[in-house]
Amino acid sequence: MIYGIGNDICDLRRIRASLERHGDRLAAKLLGDQELVIWRQRRERWPERGLRYLATRFSAKEAFSKAIGLGMRMPMTWRHCEILNLPSGQPAVVLHGSLKEWFDARGLRAHVTLSDESDYAASFVVVEQHNPRYTP
């Protein structure tokens, strides 16, 4: 059963301007530990690739927060939600801490897709409920 759907589009120019203003602090605020490692590697090799990585993760987390119906309210936090890639390359939502507990208690599962083109990054998230007996 579909629990929620979320989407987001992010202007890369906005992320670029924020990075110029705030530097690495922006990435440290938005990315989880595993994402930070990947972001630093990509940014080091090619700064534009690092920017696109940060923008797609920002967009996916916004879409995820909409799909679960919380927005950016506890237990949803930037760092408790990571968008990582499976060995196949498929993006996956990986949760931590109280957000993972909240999500698992409801029997939820998320599917995410990411895109970036020219000046934009876009994401779409579908959250399924596998335990339809749970009622909020």
PDB file of C-alpha atoms in Angstrom:
ATOM      1  CA  MET A   1       0.000   0.000   0.000  1.00  0.00           C
ATOM      2  CA  ILE A   2       1.319   3.483  -0.865  1.00  0.00           C
ATOM      3  CA  TYR A   3       1.998   5.463   2.313  1.00  0.00           C
ATOM      4  CA  GLY A   4       3.256   8.626   0.618  1.00  0.00           C
ATOM      5  CA  ILE A   5       4.790  10.184  -2.478  1.00  0.00           C
ATOM      6  CA  GLY A   6       7.242  13.067  -2.587  1.00  0.00           C
ATOM      7  CA  ASN A   7       9.152  14.939  -5.240  1.00  0.00           C
ATOM      8  CA  ASP A   8      11.561  17.845  -5.317  1.00  0.00           C
ATOM      9  CA  ILE A   9      13.483  19.909  -7.824  1.00  0.00           C
ATOM     10  CA  CYS A  10      16.598  21.792  -6.791  1.00  0.00           C
ATOM     11  CA  ASP A  11      18.378  24.605  -8.619  1.00  0.00           C
ATOM     12  CA  LEU A  12      22.098  23.762  -8.735  1.00  0.00           C
ATOM     13  CA  ARG A  13      22.914  27.481  -8.877  1.00  0.00           C
ATOM     14  CA  ARG A  14      21.336  27.863  -5.426  1.00  0.00           C
ATOM     15  CA  ILE A  15      23.441  25.017  -4.002  1.00  0.00           C
ATOM     16  CA  ARG A  16      26.565  26.459  -5.658  1.00  0.00           C
ATOM     17  CA  ALA A  17      25.906  29.879  -4.077  1.00  0.00           C
ATOM     18  CA  SER A  18      25.332  28.277  -0.658  1.00  0.00           C
ATOM     19  CA  LEU A  19      28.572  26.319  -0.964  1.00  0.00           C
ATOM     20  CA  GLU A  20      30.433  29.509  -1.837  1.00  0.00           C
ATOM     21  CA  ARG A  21      28.944  31.249   1.228  1.00  0.00           C
ATOM     22  CA  HIS A  22      29.173  28.445   3.767  1.00  0.00           C
ATOM     23  CA  GLY A  23      31.858  26.115   2.393  1.00  0.00           C
ATOM     24  CA  ASP A  24      32.120  22.589   3.771  1.00  0.00           C
ATOM     25  CA  ARG A  25      29.756  23.448   6.650  1.00  0.00           C
ATOM     26  CA  LEU A  26      26.826  23.176   4.226  1.00  0.00           C
ATOM     27  CA  ALA A  27      27.771  19.633   3.236  1.00  0.00           C
ATOM     28  CA  ALA A  28      28.416  18.695   6.880  1.00  0.00           C
ATOM     29  CA  LYS A  29      24.914  19.895   7.762  1.00  0.00           C
ATOM     30  CA  LEU A  30      23.122  18.123   4.884  1.00  0.00           C
ATOM     31  CA  LEU A  31      25.042  14.876   4.454  1.00  0.00           C
ATOM     32  CA  GLY A  32      25.413  11.819   6.662  1.00  0.00           C
ATOM     33  CA  ASP A  33      28.804  10.309   7.422  1.00  0.00           C
ATOM     34  CA  GLN A  34      28.906   7.942   4.435  1.00  0.00           C
ATOM     35  CA  GLU A  35      27.612  10.613   2.066  1.00  0.00           C
ATOM     36  CA  LEU A  36      30.290  13.065   3.253  1.00  0.00           C
ATOM     37  CA  VAL A  37      33.051  10.631   2.324  1.00  0.00           C
ATOM     38  CA  ILE A  38      31.615  10.187  -1.179  1.00  0.00           C
ATOM     39  CA  TRP A  39      31.024  13.939  -1.610  1.00  0.00           C
ATOM     40  CA  ARG A  40      34.628  14.751  -0.690  1.00  0.00           C
ATOM     41  CA  GLN A  41      35.972  12.147  -3.124  1.00  0.00           C
ATOM     42  CA  ARG A  42      33.816  13.410  -5.977  1.00  0.00           C
ATOM     43  CA  ARG A  43      34.490  17.077  -5.249  1.00  0.00           C
ATOM     44  CA  GLU A  44      38.234  16.450  -5.144  1.00  0.00           C
ATOM     45  CA  ARG A  45      38.258  14.731  -8.540  1.00  0.00           C
ATOM     46  CA  TRP A  46      35.847  17.129 -10.220  1.00  0.00           C
ATOM     47  CA  PRO A  47      34.182  19.991  -8.293  1.00  0.00           C
ATOM     48  CA  GLU A  48      31.091  20.020 -10.544  1.00  0.00           C
ATOM     49  CA  ARG A  49      30.488  16.349  -9.800  1.00  0.00           C
ATOM     50  CA  GLY A  50      30.633  17.090  -6.076  1.00  0.00           C
ATOM     51  CA  LEU A  51      28.121  19.901  -6.524  1.00  0.00           C
ATOM     52  CA  ARG A  52      25.719  17.606  -8.396  1.00  0.00           C
ATOM     53  CA  TYR A  53      26.080  14.930  -5.714  1.00  0.00           C
ATOM     54  CA  LEU A  54      25.205  17.434  -2.979  1.00  0.00           C
ATOM     55  CA  ALA A  55      22.229  18.799  -4.946  1.00  0.00           C
ATOM     56  CA  THR A  56      20.763  15.369  -5.727  1.00  0.00           C
ATOM     57  CA  ARG A  57      21.062  14.311  -2.084  1.00  0.00           C
ATOM     58  CA  PHE A  58      19.434  17.543  -0.909  1.00  0.00           C
ATOM     59  CA  SER A  59      16.606  17.041  -3.395  1.00  0.00           C
ATOM     60  CA  ALA A  60      16.100  13.370  -2.462  1.00  0.00           C
ATOM     61  CA  LYS A  61      15.936  14.147   1.261  1.00  0.00           C
ATOM     62  CA  GLU A  62      13.362  16.873   0.616  1.00  0.00           C
ATOM     63  CA  ALA A  63      11.298  14.417  -1.458  1.00  0.00           C
ATOM     64  CA  PHE A  64      11.635  11.733   1.230  1.00  0.00           C
ATOM     65  CA  SER A  65      10.514  14.134   3.980  1.00  0.00           C
ATOM     66  CA  LYS A  66       7.414  14.941   1.917  1.00  0.00           C
ATOM     67  CA  ALA A  67       6.666  11.266   1.228  1.00  0.00           C
ATOM     68  CA  ILE A  68       6.694  10.380   4.924  1.00  0.00           C
ATOM     69  CA  GLY A  69       4.549  13.406   5.736  1.00  0.00           C
ATOM     70  CA  LEU A  70       6.887  14.997   8.272  1.00  0.00           C
ATOM     71  CA  GLY A  71       8.688  17.640   6.294  1.00  0.00           C
ATOM     72  CA  MET A  72      11.861  18.640   8.121  1.00  0.00           C
ATOM     73  CA  ARG A  73      10.500  17.899  11.630  1.00  0.00           C
ATOM     74  CA  MET A  74      11.776  15.379  14.127  1.00  0.00           C
ATOM     75  CA  PRO A  75      12.556  12.605  13.800  1.00  0.00           C
ATOM     76  CA  MET A  76      13.413  13.625  10.191  1.00  0.00           C
ATOM     77  CA  THR A  77      16.844  15.229  10.046  1.00  0.00           C
ATOM     78  CA  TRP A  78      19.262  15.781   7.190  1.00  0.00           C
ATOM     79  CA  ARG A  79      21.939  13.557   8.689  1.00  0.00           C
ATOM     80  CA  HIS A  80      19.643  10.695   9.800  1.00  0.00           C
ATOM     81  CA  CYS A  81      18.589  10.180   6.169  1.00  0.00           C
ATOM     82  CA  GLU A  82      21.263   9.141   3.691  1.00  0.00           C
ATOM     83  CA  ILE A  83      20.869   8.485  -0.014  1.00  0.00           C
ATOM     84  CA  LEU A  84      23.470   5.879  -0.923  1.00  0.00           C
ATOM     85  CA  ASN A  85      23.960   3.625  -3.904  1.00  0.00           C
ATOM     86  CA  LEU A  86      23.575  -0.142  -3.922  1.00  0.00           C
ATOM     87  CA  PRO A  87      26.339  -2.134  -5.673  1.00  0.00           C
ATOM     88  CA  SER A  88      24.126  -2.076  -8.789  1.00  0.00           C
ATOM     89  CA  GLY A  89      24.198   1.737  -8.740  1.00  0.00           C
ATOM     90  CA  GLN A  90      20.546   2.033  -7.716  1.00  0.00           C
ATOM     91  CA  PRO A  91      20.021   4.801  -5.154  1.00  0.00           C
ATOM     92  CA  ALA A  92      18.605   3.721  -1.801  1.00  0.00           C
ATOM     93  CA  VAL A  93      17.350   5.474   1.319  1.00  0.00           C
ATOM     94  CA  VAL A  94      19.391   4.501   4.389  1.00  0.00           C
ATOM     95  CA  LEU A  95      18.070   5.712   7.739  1.00  0.00           C
ATOM     96  CA  HIS A  96      19.686   6.075  11.157  1.00  0.00           C
ATOM     97  CA  GLY A  97      18.760   6.702  14.776  1.00  0.00           C
ATOM     98  CA  SER A  98      15.276   7.809  15.781  1.00  0.00           C
ATOM     99  CA  LEU A  99      14.227   8.280  12.144  1.00  0.00           C
ATOM    100  CA  LYS A 100      15.007   4.623  11.398  1.00  0.00           C
ATOM    101  CA  GLU A 101      13.068   3.543  14.499  1.00  0.00           C
ATOM    102  CA  TRP A 102      10.063   5.713  13.507  1.00  0.00           C
ATOM    103  CA  PHE A 103      10.145   4.404   9.917  1.00  0.00           C
ATOM    104  CA  ASP A 104      10.560   0.728  10.857  1.00  0.00           C
ATOM    105  CA  ALA A 105       7.793   0.899  13.484  1.00  0.00           C
ATOM    106  CA  ARG A 106       5.349   1.788  10.691  1.00  0.00           C
ATOM    107  CA  GLY A 107       6.493  -1.032   8.404  1.00  0.00           C
ATOM    108  CA  LEU A 108       7.632   1.396   5.700  1.00  0.00           C
ATOM    109  CA  ARG A 109       9.907   0.952   2.708  1.00  0.00           C
ATOM    110  CA  ALA A 110      11.173   3.722   0.403  1.00  0.00           C
ATOM    111  CA  HIS A 111      12.037   3.833  -3.291  1.00  0.00           C
ATOM    112  CA  VAL A 112      13.996   6.800  -4.654  1.00  0.00           C
ATOM    113  CA  THR A 113      15.081   8.036  -8.059  1.00  0.00           C
ATOM    114  CA  LEU A 114      17.459  10.930  -8.787  1.00  0.00           C
ATOM    115  CA  SER A 115      18.154  13.002 -11.879  1.00  0.00           C
ATOM    116  CA  ASP A 116      20.304  15.990 -12.686  1.00  0.00           C
ATOM    117  CA  GLU A 117      20.436  18.004 -15.865  1.00  0.00           C
ATOM    118  CA  SER A 118      22.027  21.373 -16.613  1.00  0.00           C
ATOM    119  CA  ASP A 119      20.962  23.605 -13.746  1.00  0.00           C
ATOM    120  CA  TYR A 120      18.617  21.273 -11.863  1.00  0.00           C
ATOM    121  CA  ALA A 121      18.523  18.144  -9.720  1.00  0.00           C
ATOM    122  CA  ALA A 122      15.225  16.318  -9.270  1.00  0.00           C
ATOM    123  CA  SER A 123      14.084  13.452  -7.066  1.00  0.00           C
ATOM    124  CA  PHE A 124      11.014  11.309  -6.650  1.00  0.00           C
ATOM    125  CA  VAL A 125      10.270   9.086  -3.637  1.00  0.00           C
ATOM    126  CA  VAL A 126       7.534   6.510  -3.106  1.00  0.00           C
ATOM    127  CA  VAL A 127       7.056   5.105   0.390  1.00  0.00           C
ATOM    128  CA  GLU A 128       5.183   1.819   0.796  1.00  0.00           C
ATOM    129  CA  GLN A 129       3.635   0.456   3.949  1.00  0.00           C
ATOM    130  CA  HIS A 130       4.098  -3.278   4.453  1.00  0.00           C
ATOM    131  CA  ASN A 131       2.201  -3.381   7.723  1.00  0.00           C
ATOM    132  CA  PRO A 132      -1.240  -1.972   6.849  1.00  0.00           C
ATOM    133  CA  ARG A 133      -2.523  -2.716  10.374  1.00  0.00           C
ATOM    134  CA  TYR A 134      -0.504   0.201  11.751  1.00  0.00           C
ATOM    135  CA  THR A 135      -2.540   3.388  12.007  1.00  0.00           C
ATOM    136  CA  PRO A 136      -0.909   6.655  13.041  1.00  0.00           C
TER     137      PRO A 136
END
